[in-house]
Short mmCIF file of C-alpha atoms in Angstrom, two decimals:
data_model
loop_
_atom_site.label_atom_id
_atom_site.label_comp_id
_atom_site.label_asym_id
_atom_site.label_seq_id
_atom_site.Cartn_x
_atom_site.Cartn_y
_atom_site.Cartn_z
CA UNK A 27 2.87 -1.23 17.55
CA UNK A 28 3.84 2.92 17.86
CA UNK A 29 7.46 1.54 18.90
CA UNK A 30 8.94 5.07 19.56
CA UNK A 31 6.13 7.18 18.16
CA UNK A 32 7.76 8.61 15.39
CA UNK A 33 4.98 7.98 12.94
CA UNK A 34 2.53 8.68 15.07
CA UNK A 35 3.68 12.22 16.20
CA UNK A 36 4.73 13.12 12.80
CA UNK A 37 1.35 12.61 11.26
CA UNK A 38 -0.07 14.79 14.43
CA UNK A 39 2.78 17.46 13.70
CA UNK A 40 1.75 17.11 9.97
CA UNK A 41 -2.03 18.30 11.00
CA UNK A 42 -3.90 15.50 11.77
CA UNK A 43 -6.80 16.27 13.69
CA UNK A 44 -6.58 13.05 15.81
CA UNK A 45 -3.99 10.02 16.34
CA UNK A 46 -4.52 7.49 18.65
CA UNK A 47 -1.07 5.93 19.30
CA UNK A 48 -0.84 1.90 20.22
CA UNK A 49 1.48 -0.75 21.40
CA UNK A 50 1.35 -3.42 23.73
CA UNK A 51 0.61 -2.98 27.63
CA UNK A 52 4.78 -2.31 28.44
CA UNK A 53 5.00 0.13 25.80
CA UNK A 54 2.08 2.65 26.60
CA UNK A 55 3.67 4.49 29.63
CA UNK A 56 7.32 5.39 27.31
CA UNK A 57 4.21 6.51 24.67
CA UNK A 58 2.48 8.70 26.95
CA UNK A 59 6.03 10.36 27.94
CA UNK A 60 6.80 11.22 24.24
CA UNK A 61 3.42 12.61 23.93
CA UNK A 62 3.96 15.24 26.70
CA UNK A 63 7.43 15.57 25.83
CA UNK A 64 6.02 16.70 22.74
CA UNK A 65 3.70 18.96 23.83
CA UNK A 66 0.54 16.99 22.24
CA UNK A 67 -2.90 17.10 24.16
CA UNK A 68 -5.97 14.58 23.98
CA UNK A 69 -7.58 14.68 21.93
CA UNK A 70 -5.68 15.07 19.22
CA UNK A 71 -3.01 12.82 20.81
CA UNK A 72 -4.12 9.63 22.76
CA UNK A 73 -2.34 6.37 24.01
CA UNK A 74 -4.02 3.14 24.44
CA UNK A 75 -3.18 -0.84 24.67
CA UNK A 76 -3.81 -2.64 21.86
CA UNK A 77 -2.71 -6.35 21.35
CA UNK A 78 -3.10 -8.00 18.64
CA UNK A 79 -3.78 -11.30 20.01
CA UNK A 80 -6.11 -10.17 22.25
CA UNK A 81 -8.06 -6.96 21.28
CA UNK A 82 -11.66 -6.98 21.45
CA UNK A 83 -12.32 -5.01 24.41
CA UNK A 84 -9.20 -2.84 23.25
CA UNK A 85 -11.00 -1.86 20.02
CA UNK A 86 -13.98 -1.15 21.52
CA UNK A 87 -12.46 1.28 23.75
CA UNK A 88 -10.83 2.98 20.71
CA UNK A 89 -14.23 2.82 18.67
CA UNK A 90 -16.17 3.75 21.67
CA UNK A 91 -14.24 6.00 23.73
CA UNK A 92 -11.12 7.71 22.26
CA UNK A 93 -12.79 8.31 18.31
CA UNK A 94 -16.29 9.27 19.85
CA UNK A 95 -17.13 12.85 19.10
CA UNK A 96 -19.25 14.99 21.60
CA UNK A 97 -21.34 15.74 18.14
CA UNK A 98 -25.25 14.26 19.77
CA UNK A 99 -26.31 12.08 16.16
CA UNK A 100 -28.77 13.82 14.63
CA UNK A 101 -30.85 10.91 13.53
CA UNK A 102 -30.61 7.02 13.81
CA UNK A 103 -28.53 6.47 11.27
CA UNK A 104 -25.85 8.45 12.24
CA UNK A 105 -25.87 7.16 15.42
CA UNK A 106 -25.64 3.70 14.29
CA UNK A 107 -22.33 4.54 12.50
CA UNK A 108 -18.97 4.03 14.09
CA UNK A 109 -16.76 7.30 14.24
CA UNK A 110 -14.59 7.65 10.88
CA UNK A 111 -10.82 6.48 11.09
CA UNK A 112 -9.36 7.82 7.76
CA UNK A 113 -5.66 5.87 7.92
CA UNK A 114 -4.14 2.63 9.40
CA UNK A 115 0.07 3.58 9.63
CA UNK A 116 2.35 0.42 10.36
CA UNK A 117 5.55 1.12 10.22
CA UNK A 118 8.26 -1.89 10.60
CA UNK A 119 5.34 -3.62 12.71
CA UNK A 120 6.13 -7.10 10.84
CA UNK A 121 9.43 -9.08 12.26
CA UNK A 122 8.37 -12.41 13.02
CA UNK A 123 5.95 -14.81 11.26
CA UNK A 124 3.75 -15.83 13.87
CA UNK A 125 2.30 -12.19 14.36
CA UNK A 126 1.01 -12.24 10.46
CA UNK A 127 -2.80 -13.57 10.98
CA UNK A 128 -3.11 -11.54 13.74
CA UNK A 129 -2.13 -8.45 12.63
CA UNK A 130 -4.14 -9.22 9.52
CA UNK A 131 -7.60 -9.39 11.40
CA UNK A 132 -6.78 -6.46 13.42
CA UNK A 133 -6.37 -4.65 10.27
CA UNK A 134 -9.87 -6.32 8.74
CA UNK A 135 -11.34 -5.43 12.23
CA UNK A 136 -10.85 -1.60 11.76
CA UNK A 137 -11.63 -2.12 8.00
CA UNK A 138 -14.97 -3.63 8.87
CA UNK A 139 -14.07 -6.72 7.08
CA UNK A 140 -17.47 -9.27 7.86
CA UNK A 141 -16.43 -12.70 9.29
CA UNK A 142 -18.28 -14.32 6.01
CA UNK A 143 -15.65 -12.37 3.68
CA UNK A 144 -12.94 -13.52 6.25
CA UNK A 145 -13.59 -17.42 6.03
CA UNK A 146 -14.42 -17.76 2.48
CA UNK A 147 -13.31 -14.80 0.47
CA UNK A 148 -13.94 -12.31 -1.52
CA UNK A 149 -16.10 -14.53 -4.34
CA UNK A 150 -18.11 -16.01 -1.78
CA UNK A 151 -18.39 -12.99 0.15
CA UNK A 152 -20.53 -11.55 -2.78
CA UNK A 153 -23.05 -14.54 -3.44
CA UNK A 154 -23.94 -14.22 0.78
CA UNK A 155 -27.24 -14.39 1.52
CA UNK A 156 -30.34 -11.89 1.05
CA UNK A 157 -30.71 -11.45 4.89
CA UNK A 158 -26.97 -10.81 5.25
CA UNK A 159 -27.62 -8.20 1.63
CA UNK A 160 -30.45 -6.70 3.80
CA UNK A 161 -28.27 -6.27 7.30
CA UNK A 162 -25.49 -4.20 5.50
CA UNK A 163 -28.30 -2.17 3.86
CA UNK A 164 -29.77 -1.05 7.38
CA UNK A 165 -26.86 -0.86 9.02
CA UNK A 166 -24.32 2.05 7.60
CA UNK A 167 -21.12 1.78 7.58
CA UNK A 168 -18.35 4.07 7.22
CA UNK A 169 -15.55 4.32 4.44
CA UNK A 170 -12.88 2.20 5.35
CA UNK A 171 -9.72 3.35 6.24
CA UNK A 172 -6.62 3.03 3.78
CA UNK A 173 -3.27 1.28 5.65
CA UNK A 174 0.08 2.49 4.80
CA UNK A 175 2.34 0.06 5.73
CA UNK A 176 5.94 0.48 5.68
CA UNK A 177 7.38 -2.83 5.32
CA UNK A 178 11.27 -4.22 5.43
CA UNK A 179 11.37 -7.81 3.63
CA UNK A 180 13.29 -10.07 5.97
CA UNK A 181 11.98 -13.52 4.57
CA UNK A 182 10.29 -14.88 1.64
CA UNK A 183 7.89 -16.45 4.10
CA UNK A 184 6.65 -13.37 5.83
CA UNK A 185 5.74 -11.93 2.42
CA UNK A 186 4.01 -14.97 0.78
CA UNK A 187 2.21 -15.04 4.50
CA UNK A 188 1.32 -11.48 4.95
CA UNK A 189 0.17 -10.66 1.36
CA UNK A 190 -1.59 -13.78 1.00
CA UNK A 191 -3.17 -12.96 3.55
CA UNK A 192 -4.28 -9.57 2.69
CA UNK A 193 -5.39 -10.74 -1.09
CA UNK A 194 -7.20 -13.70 0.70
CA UNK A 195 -9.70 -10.17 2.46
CA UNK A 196 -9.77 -8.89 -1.39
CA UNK A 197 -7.83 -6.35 0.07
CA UNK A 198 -6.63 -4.13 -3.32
CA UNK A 199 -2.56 -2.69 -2.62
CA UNK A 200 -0.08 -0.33 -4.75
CA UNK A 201 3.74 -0.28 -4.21
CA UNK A 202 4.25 3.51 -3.29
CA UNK A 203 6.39 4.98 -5.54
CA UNK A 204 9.29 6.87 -3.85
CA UNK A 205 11.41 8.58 -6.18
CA UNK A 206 8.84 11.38 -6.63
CA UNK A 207 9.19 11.33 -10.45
CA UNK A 208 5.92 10.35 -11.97
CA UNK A 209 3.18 13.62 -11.43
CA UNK A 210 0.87 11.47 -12.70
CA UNK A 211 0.57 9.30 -9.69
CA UNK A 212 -1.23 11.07 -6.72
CA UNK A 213 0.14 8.52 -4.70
CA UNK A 214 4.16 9.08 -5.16
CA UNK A 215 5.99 10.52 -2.90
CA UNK A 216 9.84 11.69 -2.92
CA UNK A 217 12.37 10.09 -0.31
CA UNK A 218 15.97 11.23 -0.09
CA UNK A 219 18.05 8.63 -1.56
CA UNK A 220 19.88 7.87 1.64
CA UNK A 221 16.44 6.34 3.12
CA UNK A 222 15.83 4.45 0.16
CA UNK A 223 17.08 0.82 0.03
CA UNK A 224 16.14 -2.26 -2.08
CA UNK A 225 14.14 -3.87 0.87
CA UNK A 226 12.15 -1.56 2.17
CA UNK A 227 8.52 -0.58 0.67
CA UNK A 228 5.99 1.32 1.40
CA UNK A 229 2.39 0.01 0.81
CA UNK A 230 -1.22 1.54 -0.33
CA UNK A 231 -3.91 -1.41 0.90
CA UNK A 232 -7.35 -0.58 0.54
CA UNK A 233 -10.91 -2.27 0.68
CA UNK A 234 -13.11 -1.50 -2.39
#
């Protein structure tokens, strides 16, 4: 989860126009005093629960509640849509193995990820059938976010688990560059040295 609320406040201090901060049940009241500590207001700011074994009613409050806009839809379709989340940040979130699969269908839950493309794949996921073509058709859907994960290796297993994982979605993901040197990659950044270390990464994952 938010853990201390580093990354979250820092992308709110950066100019995001809204972060919603989450962590398990325990965490959410330290959360909420960093927030005012801060001097952050909802809505830019907000708090909520979110477990990742459990989080179907937690998601729905995010969806529903905390990313709803006071914007009335101007036609059906729009109102059909679910409220645009633009970026996923982990940071560190991975430490033991048994957290994997359920961090990775959180993460296909806010990238729309159908069940169908869940269970069988990306190959199969194309050759679904015509009613399933037609349902996507009337129903919009919009952009999927991009996660940037920050991730420390600490076993061979955890990787081989979490990116199999992720390729199993046909999730696409980029190794971010952190030495700053290429210009020609929009997505490089520059780290001070003292930050960098041989197993820590920082990951681009995106639906197509």
């Amino acid at each position: 989860g938010a853990g201390q609320g580093i990354v979250s406040l820092s992308a709110a201090a950066l100019g995001a126009e809204r972060v919603i901060m989450t962590d398990i049940d325990s965490a959410v009241p330290a959360l909420h005093r960093r927030v005012r500590l801060n001097r952050f207001q909802a809505p830019q700011v907000q708090v909520t629960a979110l477990d990742w074994t459990n989080r179907s009613q937690a998601l729905q409050h995010i969806w529903n509640d905390l990313l709803a806009t006071s914007t009335t839809p101007c036609s059906t379709t729009a109102a059909t849509m679910k409220p645009r989340l633009d970026y996923i940040l982990a940071s560190d979130v991975i430490w033991v193995d048994y957290l994997v699969p359920a961090l990775v269908e959180t993460i296909a839950d806010l990238m729309h990820i159908t069940k169908e493309r869940r269970d069988s794949g990306t190959h199969h996921h194309l050759q679904s059938s015509s009613s399933s073509q037609d349902e996507q058709t009337t129903t919009p859907r919009p952009q999927p976010p991009v996660l940037l994960l920050a991730y420390q290796f600490r076993s061979t297993r955890s990787d081989q688990l979490l990116f199999d994982s992720l390729d199993q979605l046909g999730l696409q993901r980029k190794k971010i560059a952190l030495d700053g040197e290429n210009i020609d990659d929009q997505d490089s950044v520059y780290m001070d040295s003292q930050f960098r270390k041989p197993n820590l990464a920082i990951w681009k994952v995106w639906k197509e």
